[in-house]
XYZ file of C-alpha atoms in Angstrom:
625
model
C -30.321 -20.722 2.955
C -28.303 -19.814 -0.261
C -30.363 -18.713 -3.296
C -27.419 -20.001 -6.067
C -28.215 -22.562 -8.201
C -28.175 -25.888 -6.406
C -26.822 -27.592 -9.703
C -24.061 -24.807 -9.545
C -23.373 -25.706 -5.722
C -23.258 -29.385 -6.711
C -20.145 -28.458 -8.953
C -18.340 -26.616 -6.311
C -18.767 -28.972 -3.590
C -17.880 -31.762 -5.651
C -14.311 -30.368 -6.005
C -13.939 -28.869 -2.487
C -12.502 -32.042 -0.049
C -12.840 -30.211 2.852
C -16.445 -31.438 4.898
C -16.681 -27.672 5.689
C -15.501 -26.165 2.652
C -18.850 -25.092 1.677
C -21.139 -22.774 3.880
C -24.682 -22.036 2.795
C -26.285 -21.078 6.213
C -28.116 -17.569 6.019
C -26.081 -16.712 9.319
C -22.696 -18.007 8.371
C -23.009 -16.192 4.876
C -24.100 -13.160 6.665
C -21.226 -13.194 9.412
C -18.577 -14.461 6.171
C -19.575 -11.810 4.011
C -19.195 -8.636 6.412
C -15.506 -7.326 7.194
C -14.080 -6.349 10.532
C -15.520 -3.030 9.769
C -18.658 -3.928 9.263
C -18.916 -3.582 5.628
C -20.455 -5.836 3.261
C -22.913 -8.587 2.068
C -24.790 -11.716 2.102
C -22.943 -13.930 -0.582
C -24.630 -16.774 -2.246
C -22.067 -19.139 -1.273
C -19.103 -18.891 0.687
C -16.613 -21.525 -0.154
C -13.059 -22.589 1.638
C -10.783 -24.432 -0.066
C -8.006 -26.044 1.123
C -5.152 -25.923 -2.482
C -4.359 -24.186 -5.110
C -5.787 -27.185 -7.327
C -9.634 -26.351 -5.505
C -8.874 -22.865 -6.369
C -8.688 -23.348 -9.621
C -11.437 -25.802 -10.187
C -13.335 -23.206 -8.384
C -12.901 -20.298 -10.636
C -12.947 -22.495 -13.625
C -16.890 -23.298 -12.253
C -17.738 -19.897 -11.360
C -16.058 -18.958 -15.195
C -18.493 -21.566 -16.906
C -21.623 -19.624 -15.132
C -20.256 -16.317 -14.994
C -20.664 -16.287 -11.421
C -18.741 -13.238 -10.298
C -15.676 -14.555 -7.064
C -14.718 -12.319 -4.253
C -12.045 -13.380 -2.426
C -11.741 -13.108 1.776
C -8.758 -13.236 3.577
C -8.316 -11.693 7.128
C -11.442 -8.911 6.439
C -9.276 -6.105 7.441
C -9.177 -4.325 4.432
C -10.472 -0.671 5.231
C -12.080 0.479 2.064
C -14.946 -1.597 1.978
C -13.178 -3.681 -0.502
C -14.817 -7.297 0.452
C -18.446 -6.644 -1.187
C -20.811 -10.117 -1.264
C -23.730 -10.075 -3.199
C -26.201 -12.994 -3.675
C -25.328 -13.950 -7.030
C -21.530 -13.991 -5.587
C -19.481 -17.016 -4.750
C -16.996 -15.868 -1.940
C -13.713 -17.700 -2.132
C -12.770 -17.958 1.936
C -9.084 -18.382 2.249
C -8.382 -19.316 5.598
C -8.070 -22.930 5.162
C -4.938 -22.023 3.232
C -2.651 -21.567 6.290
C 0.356 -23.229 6.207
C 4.013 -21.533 6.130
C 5.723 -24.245 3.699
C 9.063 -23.396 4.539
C 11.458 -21.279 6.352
C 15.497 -20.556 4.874
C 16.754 -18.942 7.537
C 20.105 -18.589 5.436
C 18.669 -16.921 2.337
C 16.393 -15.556 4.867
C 12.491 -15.700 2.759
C 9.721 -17.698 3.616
C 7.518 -19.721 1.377
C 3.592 -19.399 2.674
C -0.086 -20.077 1.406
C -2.575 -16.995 1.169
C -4.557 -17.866 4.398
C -1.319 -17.296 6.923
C -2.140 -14.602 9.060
C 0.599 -11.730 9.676
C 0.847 -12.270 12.794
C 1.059 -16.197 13.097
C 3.779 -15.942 10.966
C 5.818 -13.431 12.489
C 5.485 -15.603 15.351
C 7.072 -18.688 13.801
C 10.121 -16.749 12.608
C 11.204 -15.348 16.178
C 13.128 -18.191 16.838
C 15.335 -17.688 13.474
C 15.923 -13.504 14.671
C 14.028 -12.797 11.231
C 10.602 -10.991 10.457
C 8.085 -10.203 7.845
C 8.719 -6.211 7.907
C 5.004 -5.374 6.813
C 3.348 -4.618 10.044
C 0.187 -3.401 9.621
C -1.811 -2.432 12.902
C -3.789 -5.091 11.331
C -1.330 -7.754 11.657
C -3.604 -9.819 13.944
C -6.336 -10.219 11.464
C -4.766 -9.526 8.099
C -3.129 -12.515 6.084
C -0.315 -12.590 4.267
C -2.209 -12.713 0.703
C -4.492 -9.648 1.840
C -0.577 -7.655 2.695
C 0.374 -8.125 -1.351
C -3.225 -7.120 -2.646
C -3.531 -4.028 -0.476
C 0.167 -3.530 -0.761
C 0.113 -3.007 3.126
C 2.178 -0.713 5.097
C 2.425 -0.589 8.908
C 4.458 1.600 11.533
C 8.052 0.571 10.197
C 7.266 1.036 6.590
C 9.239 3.931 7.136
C 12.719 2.523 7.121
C 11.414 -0.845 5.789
C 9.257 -0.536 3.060
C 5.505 -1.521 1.748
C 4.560 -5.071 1.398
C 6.311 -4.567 -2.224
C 9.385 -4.185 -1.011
C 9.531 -7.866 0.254
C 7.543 -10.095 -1.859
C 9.926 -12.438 -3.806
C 7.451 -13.958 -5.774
C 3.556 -15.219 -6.045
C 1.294 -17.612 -7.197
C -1.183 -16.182 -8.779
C -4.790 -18.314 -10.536
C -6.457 -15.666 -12.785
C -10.269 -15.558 -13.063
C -10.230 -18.760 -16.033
C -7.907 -20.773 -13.834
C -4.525 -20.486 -15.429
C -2.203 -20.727 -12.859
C 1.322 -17.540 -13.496
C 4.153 -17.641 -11.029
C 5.329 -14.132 -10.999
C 8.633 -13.158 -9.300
C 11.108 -10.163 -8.556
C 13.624 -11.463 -10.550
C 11.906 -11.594 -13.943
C 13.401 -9.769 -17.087
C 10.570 -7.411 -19.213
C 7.715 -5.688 -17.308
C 7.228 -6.148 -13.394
C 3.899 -7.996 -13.672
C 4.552 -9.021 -10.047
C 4.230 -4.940 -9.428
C 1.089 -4.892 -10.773
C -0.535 -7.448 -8.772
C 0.630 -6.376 -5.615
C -1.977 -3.559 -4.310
C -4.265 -4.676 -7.185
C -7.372 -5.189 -4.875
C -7.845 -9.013 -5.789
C -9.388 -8.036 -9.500
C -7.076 -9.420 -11.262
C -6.376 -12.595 -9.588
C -5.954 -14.579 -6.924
C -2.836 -15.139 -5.110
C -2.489 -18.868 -3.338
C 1.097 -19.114 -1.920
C 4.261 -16.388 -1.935
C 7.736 -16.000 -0.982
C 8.326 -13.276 0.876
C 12.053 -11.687 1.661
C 12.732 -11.256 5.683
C 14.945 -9.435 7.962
C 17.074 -9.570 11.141
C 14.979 -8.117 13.889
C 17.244 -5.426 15.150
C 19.440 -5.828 18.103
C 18.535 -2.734 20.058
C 15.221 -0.342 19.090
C 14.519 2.410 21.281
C 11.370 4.718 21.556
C 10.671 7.936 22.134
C 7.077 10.071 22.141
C 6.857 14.229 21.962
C 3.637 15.497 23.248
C 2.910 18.785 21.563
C 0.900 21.813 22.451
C -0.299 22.657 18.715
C -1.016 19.922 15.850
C 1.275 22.258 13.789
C 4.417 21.873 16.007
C 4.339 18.176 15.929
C 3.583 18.203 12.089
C 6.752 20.808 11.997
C 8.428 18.087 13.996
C 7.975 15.397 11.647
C 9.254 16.930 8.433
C 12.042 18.481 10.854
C 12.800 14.699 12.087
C 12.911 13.850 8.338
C 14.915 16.549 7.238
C 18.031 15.830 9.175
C 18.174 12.531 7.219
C 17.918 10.121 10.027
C 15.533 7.811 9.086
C 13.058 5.851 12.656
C 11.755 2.305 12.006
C 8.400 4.230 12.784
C 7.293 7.784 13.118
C 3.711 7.962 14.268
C 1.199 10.880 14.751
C -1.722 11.110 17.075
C -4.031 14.478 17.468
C -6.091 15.587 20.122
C -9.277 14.216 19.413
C -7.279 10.877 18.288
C -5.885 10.843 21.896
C -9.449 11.931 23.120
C -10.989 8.548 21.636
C -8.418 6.074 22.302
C -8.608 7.173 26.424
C -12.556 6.729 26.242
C -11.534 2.789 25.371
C -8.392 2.300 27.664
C -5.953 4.136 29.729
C -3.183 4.886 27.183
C -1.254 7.315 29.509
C -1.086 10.006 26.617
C -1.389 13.257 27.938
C -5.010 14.535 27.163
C -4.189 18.198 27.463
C -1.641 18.350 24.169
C -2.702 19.404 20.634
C -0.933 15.988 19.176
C 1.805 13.192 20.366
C 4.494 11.841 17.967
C 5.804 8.606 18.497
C 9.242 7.120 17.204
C 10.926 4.034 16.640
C 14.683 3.969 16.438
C 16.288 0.860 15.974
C 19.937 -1.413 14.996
C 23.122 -1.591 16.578
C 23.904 0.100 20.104
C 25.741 2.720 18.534
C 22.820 3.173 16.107
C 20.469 3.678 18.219
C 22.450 6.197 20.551
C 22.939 8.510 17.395
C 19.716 8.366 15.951
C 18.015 8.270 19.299
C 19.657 11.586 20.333
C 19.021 13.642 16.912
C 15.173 12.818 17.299
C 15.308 13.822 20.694
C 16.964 16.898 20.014
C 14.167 17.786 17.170
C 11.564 16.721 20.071
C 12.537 18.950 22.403
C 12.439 22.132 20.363
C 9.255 22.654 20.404
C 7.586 20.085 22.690
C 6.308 20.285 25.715
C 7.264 17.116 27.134
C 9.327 13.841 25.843
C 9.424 10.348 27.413
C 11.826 8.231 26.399
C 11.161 4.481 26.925
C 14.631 1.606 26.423
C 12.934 -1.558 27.728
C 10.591 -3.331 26.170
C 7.897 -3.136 28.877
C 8.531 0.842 28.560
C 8.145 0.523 24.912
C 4.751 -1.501 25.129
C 3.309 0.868 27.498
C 3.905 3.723 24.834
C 2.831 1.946 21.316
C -0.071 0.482 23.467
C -2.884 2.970 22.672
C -1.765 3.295 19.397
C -1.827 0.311 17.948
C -5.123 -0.354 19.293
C -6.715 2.716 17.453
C -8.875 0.351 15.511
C -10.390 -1.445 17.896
C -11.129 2.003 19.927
C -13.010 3.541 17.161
C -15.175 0.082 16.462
C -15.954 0.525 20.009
C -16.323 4.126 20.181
C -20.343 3.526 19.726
C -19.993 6.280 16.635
C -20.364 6.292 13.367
C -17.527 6.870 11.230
C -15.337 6.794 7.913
C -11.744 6.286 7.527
C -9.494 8.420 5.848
C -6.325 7.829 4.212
C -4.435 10.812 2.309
C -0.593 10.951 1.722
C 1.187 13.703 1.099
C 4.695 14.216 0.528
C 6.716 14.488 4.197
C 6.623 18.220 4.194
C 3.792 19.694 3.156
C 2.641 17.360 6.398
C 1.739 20.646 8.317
C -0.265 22.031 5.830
C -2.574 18.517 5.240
C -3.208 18.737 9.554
C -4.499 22.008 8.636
C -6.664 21.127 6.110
C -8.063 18.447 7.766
C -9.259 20.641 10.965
C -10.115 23.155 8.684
C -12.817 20.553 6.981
C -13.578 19.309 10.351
C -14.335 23.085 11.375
C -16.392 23.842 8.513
C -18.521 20.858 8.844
C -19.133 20.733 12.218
C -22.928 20.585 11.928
C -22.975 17.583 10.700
C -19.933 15.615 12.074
C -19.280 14.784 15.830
C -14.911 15.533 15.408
C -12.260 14.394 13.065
C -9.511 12.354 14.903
C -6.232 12.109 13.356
C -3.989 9.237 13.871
C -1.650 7.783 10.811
C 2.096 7.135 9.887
C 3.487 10.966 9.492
C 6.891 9.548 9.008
C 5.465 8.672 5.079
C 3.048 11.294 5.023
C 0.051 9.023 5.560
C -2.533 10.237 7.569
C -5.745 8.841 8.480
C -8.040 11.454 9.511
C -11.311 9.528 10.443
C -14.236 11.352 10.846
C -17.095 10.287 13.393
C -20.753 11.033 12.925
C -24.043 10.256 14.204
C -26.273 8.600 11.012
C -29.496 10.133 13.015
C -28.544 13.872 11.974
C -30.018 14.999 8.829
C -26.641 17.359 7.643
C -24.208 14.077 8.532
C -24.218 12.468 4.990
C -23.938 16.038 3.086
C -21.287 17.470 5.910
C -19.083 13.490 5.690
C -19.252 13.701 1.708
C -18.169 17.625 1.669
C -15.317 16.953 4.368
C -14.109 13.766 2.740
C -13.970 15.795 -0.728
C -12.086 19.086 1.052
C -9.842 16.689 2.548
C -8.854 14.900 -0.576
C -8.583 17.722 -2.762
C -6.284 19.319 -0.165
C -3.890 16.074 -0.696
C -4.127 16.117 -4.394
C -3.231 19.853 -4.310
C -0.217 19.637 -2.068
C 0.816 16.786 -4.334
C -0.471 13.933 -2.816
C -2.605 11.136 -3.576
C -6.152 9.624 -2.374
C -5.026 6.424 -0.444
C -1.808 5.484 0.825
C -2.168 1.737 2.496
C -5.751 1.431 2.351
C -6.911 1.084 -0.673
C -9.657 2.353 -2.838
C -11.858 -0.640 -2.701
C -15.671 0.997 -3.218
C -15.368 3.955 -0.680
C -12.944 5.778 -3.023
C -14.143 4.854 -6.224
C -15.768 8.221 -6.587
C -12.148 9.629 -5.766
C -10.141 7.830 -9.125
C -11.032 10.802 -11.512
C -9.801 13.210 -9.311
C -6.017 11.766 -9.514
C -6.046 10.252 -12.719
C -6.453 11.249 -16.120
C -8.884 9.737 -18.653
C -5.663 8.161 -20.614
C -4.458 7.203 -16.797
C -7.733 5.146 -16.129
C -7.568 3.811 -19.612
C -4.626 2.388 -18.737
C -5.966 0.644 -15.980
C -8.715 -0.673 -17.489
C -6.911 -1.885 -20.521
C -4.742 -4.131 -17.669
C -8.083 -5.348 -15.569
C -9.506 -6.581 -19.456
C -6.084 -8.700 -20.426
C -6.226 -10.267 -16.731
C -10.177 -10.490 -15.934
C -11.605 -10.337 -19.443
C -15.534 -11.348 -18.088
C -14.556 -8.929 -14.826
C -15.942 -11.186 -12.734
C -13.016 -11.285 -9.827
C -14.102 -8.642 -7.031
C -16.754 -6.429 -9.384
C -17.342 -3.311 -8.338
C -13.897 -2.165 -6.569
C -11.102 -0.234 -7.799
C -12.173 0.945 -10.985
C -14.457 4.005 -11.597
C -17.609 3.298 -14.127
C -16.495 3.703 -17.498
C -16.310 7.405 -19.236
C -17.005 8.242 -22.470
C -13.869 10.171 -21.971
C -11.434 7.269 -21.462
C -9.589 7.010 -24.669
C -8.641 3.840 -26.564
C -5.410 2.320 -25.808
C -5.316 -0.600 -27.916
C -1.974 -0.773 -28.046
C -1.030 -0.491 -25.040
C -3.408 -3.610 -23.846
C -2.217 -5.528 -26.549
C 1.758 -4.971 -24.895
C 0.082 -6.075 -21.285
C -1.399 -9.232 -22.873
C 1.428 -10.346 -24.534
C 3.470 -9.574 -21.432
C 0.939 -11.825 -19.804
C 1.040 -14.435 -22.345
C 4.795 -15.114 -21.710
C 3.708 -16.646 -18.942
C 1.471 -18.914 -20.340
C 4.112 -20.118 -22.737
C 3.966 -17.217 -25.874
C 6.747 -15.606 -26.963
C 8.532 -12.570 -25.854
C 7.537 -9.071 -26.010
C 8.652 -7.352 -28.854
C 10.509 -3.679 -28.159
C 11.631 -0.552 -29.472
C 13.879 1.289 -26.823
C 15.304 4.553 -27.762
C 18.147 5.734 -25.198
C 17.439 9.093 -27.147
C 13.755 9.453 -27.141
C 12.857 13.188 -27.977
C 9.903 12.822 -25.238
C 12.737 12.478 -22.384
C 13.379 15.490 -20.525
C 16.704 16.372 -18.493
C 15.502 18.384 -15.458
C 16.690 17.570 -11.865
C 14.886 18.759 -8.984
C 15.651 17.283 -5.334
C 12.665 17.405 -2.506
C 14.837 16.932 0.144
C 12.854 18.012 2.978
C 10.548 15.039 1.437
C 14.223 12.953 0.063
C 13.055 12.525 -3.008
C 14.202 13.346 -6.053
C 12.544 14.022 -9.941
C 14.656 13.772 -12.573
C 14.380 13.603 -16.431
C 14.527 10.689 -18.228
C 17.022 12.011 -20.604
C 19.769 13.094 -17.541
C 22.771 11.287 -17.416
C 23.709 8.986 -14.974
C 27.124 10.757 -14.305
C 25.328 13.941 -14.697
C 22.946 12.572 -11.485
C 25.479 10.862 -9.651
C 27.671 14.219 -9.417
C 24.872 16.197 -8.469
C 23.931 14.150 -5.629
C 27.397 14.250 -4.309
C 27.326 17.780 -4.450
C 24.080 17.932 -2.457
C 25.224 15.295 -0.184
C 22.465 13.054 -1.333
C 22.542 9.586 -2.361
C 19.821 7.524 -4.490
C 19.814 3.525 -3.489
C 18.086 3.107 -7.504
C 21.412 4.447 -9.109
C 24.118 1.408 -9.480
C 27.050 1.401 -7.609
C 29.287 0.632 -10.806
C 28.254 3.027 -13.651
C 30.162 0.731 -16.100
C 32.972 1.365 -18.967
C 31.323 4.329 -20.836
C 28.849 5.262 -18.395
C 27.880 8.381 -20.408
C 25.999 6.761 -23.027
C 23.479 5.280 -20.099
C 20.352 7.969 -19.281
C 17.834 7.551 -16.274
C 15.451 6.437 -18.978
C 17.736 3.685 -19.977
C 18.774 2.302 -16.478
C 15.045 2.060 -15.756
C 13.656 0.518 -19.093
C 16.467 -1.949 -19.398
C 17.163 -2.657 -15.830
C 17.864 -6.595 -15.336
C 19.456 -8.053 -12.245
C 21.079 -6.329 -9.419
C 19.737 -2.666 -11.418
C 16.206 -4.102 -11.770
C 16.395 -4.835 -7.998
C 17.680 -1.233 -7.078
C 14.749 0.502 -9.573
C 12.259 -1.300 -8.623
C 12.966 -0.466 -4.610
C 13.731 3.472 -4.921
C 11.232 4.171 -8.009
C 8.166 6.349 -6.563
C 7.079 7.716 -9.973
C 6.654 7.899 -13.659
C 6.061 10.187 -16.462
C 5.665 8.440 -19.610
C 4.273 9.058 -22.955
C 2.379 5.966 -23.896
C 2.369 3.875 -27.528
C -1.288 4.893 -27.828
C -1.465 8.244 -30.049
C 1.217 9.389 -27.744
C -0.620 9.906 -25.081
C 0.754 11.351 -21.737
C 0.064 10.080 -18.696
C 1.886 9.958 -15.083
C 2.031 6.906 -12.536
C 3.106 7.234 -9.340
C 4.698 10.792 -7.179
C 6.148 12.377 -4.539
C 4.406 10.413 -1.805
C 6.103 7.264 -0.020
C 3.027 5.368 -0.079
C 0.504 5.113 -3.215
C -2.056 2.611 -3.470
C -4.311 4.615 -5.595
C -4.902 2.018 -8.854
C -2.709 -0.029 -10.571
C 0.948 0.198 -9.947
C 1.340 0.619 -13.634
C 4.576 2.243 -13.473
C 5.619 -1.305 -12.562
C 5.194 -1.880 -16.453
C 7.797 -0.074 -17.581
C 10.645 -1.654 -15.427
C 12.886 -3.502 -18.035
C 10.407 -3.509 -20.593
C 12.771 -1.628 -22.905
C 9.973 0.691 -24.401
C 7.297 -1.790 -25.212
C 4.979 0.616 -22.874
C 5.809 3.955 -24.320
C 8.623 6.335 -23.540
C 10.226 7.533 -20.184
C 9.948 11.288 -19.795
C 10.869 11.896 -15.846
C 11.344 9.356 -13.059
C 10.508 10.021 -8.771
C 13.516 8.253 -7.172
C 13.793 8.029 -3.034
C 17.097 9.428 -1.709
C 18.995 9.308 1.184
C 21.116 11.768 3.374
C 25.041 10.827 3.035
C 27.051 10.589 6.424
C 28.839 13.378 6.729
C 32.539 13.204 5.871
């Protein structure tokens, strides 16, 4: 039985109407408290409530007694991000289940936290719509645990992250005020910030979420390669000719190796890797795109299947999409990766990766490679046996080779994963004393006591970590408008001296950096000239369109503009109100869930943050004329 105060329990029960809202059992605690992975603890309580009104009586309890609140949802989360302890009450969310309600015509959804991916995905077939996060996960993982972990999936590729489709949330914060947060708010995107934030800064109890037509046609097509490096060459070659799959996944040989010890995927078991692709929309589409990825295949390849039916298309996504369960079952140990580099410097990260797996050999079983290349994510997942002596040395060396790798080809530490407590160690590598400041400054203004998931996320405090009282003071009041207070107060200078006027286009990666200070005509005719287009920029660059920077379309961006920024942004350089310092959110990569999303903040917040010095916008290949 549960060692928490049975005075304390008393409290909580009392506002839980649920008969089995509360579990105290040693067994059920231990079996709540432990994630699909394995990881976790024995809470002292677990506790499922049933509306948002129980949420918040529960955290205003736990608040009273300082009783520190970890929140479950599907226990999918790979990061070790779910961490019970006894003197934890764990706030079980899987009695919150319900999709509210469907609009088919505006096509969103309205849904509580517990709804798992999957179930909903299945109610909106018979509209034609979807939820486009698809995270192999989807079975377990609920919609609430998506926003947190800002969740990708196969077709994040064409689709977008989790971010890219959540309208708006309901969010209790660790006192019990209840914020609605939404898209379509002027000043900073708070919403931003809480999606991928780990659950430490609140708790999210219902959303709206934006859906899609499921596409008419969607082929899919697999290249089996006899070197990892032709297949990486592959991808970035796929990428470069500006088609753009639903999905683009990568499999090496070990990968392949594991999945066929678990069931009979039908990969080929002699190839180096396999690369599988989703094309998808109209007939004519799906023809085009079908037959440039093909042609890309085939150059180097040594053999491409080609599947049009959906039974054909099963049979190939099969072994993939049950990776996870193959390496639970593999009888292993093992740790899960999850680096992102930009698109192409993809061959060089493979390299890396069996270069670490080489070197450390002694101590690790293999390093399997699986992940979704089309965004640069890879999840190289090295297996071990916990009985060797050099395993723990030879996993923490590899793990640090292979991040460092990332980092240095511009990358970042976790794409869709998380950092949770397994990459904790991992935050000072990619961010800056000032950048961790930052973050810490937001987790105070939201969690003051930090009692809402302790431990994850955030590295332990440096002495290094400047003071940014000014810029917590912004976030607070920026909170606080919520809550009724009054507006934040700016100071936006179109003509700050910090803004720089560079333009540099990635586009084997399409992306594209550019300084805060360029024009927007400037931008606009330099795209044209490299056939490029940027889905941020606005179609209508106004009267006098020459007065308007990068800087200002992204600090005063309201409306259909703050819609368009906040979809193609990838980074920010900014110089923040505290002592000026410099600090950089964001990059190259497609995917980034490495911290707060702080450059979120500075989304139509017309300065209040600090100052704009370069932007990371996603671009797109024009048609050709």
């Amino acid at each position: 039985m549960t060692s928490m105060d049975s005075s304390v329990l008393s409290q909580l029960a009392a506002v839980l109407s649920r008969p089995d809202a509360v579990l105290t059992d040693t067994d059920a605690l231990t079996e709540r408290g432990r994630d699909y992975w394995g990881f976790g603890g024995v809470p002292g309580v677990a506790l499922r409530p049933a509306s948002r009104t129980e949420v918040v009586s529960v955290l205003r309890i736990a608040a009273a007694h300082h009783i520190p609140v970890v929140t479950r949802g599907g226990a999918s989360n790979c990061s070790a991000g779910m961490m019970a302890a006894p003197d934890v009450v764990m706030l079980d969310m899987s009695a919150m289940n319900r999709v509210l309600a469907v609009d088919p015509d505006a096509r969103t959804a309205r849904v509580e936290a517990g709804v798992i991916n999957a179930d909903l995905q299945k109610q909106l077939l018979q509209y034609g719509l979807c939820f486009s996060p698809d995270p192999v996960s989807a079975p377990l993982s609920t919609v609430a645990g998506n926003i947190i972990e800002n969740a990708g999936g196969p077709h994040a590729l064409k689709y977008g992250v989790t971010y890219n489709h959540v309208l708006a949330v309901e969010l209790v914060l660790a006192d019990g005020t209840v914020v609605n947060l939404s898209a379509e708010d002027d000043g900073a995107d708070l919403l931003g910030v809480i999606i991928g934030s780990e659950g430490t800064l609140g708790i999210v109890t219902e959303a709206t979420v934006a859906l899609r037509p499921i596409a008419p046609v969607t082929h899919s097509l697999m290249g089996s390669f006899a070197s990892a490096h032709d297949a990486a060459d592959a991808v970035a070659d796929i990428i470069g000719t500006g088609t753009v799959p639903a999905a683009l996944e990568w499999l090496d040989r070990a990968g392949i190796a594991g999945l066929q010890a678990f069931t009979d995927t039908g990969y080929p078991t002699d190839v180096d890797a396999i690369v599988l692709v989703d094309v998808d929309g109209t007939a004519e589409e799906v023809e085009r795109d079908a037959a440039t990825v093909e042609k890309v295949l085939r150059r180097k390849s040594v053999e491409v299947r080609v599947a049009t039916d959906d039974q054909a298309r099963e049979k190939l996504w099969y072994g993939r999409l049950h990776a996870p369960d193959a390496v639970v079952r593999s009888g292993h140990d093992y740790f899960i990766g999850d680096v992102t580099v930009p698109r192409n410097r993809i061959p060089e990260m493979q390299e890396a990766i069996q270069r670490a797996a080489t070197r450390h050999s002694d101590g690790l079983l293999f390093i399997a490679v699986a992940g979704h290349a089309g965004d640069g994510d890879l999840h190289p997942i090295s297996f071990f046996d916990r009985t060797n002596p050099k395993a723990a040395a030879a996993l923490e060396a590899a793990n640090n080779e292979i991040v460092d790798a990332a980092l240095d080809l511009g990358g970042t530490l976790t794409g869709e994963h998380g950092v949770g407590t397994e990459k904790r160690q991992f935050m000072t590598k990619r961010f800056t004393p000032v950048e961790i400041a930052a973050q810490r400054a937001v987790k105070r203004v939201f969690d003051p006591a930090g009692q809402l998931n302790p431990g994850v996320l955030l590295p332990d405090l440096s002495a290094d970590e400047p003071v940014v009282n000014l810029f917590e003071e912004t976030v607070r009041v920026s909170l606080d408008r919520y809550r009724g207070g009054p507006a934040v107060p700016t100071d936006f200078d179109d003509a700050a001296p910090v803004a720089a006027t560079h333009i540099e286009l990635n586009a084997a990666n399409l992306s594209l950096n550019v300084g805060a200070g360029v024009l927007l005509t400037d931008l606009a005719a330099f795209l044209a000239e490299h056939g490029m287009g940027c889905s941020a920029l606005p179609s209508d660059l106004g009267d006098d369109p020459r007065t308007r920077s990068v800087g200002a379309l992204i600090a005063t961006a309201s409306g259909a503009d703050r819609h368009a920024v906040r979809n193609g942004l990838l980074g920010l350089e900014v110089v923040l109100t505290d002592g000026r310092a410099p600090a950089r959110f964001g990059g190259e990569t497609m995917k980034d869930v490495a911290g707060y999303d702080l450059k979120r903040l500075f989304i139509g917040s017309h300065g209040a943050f600090g100052d704009i010095v370069s932007a990371i916008f996603k671009v797109n290949c024009l048609p050709a004329a």
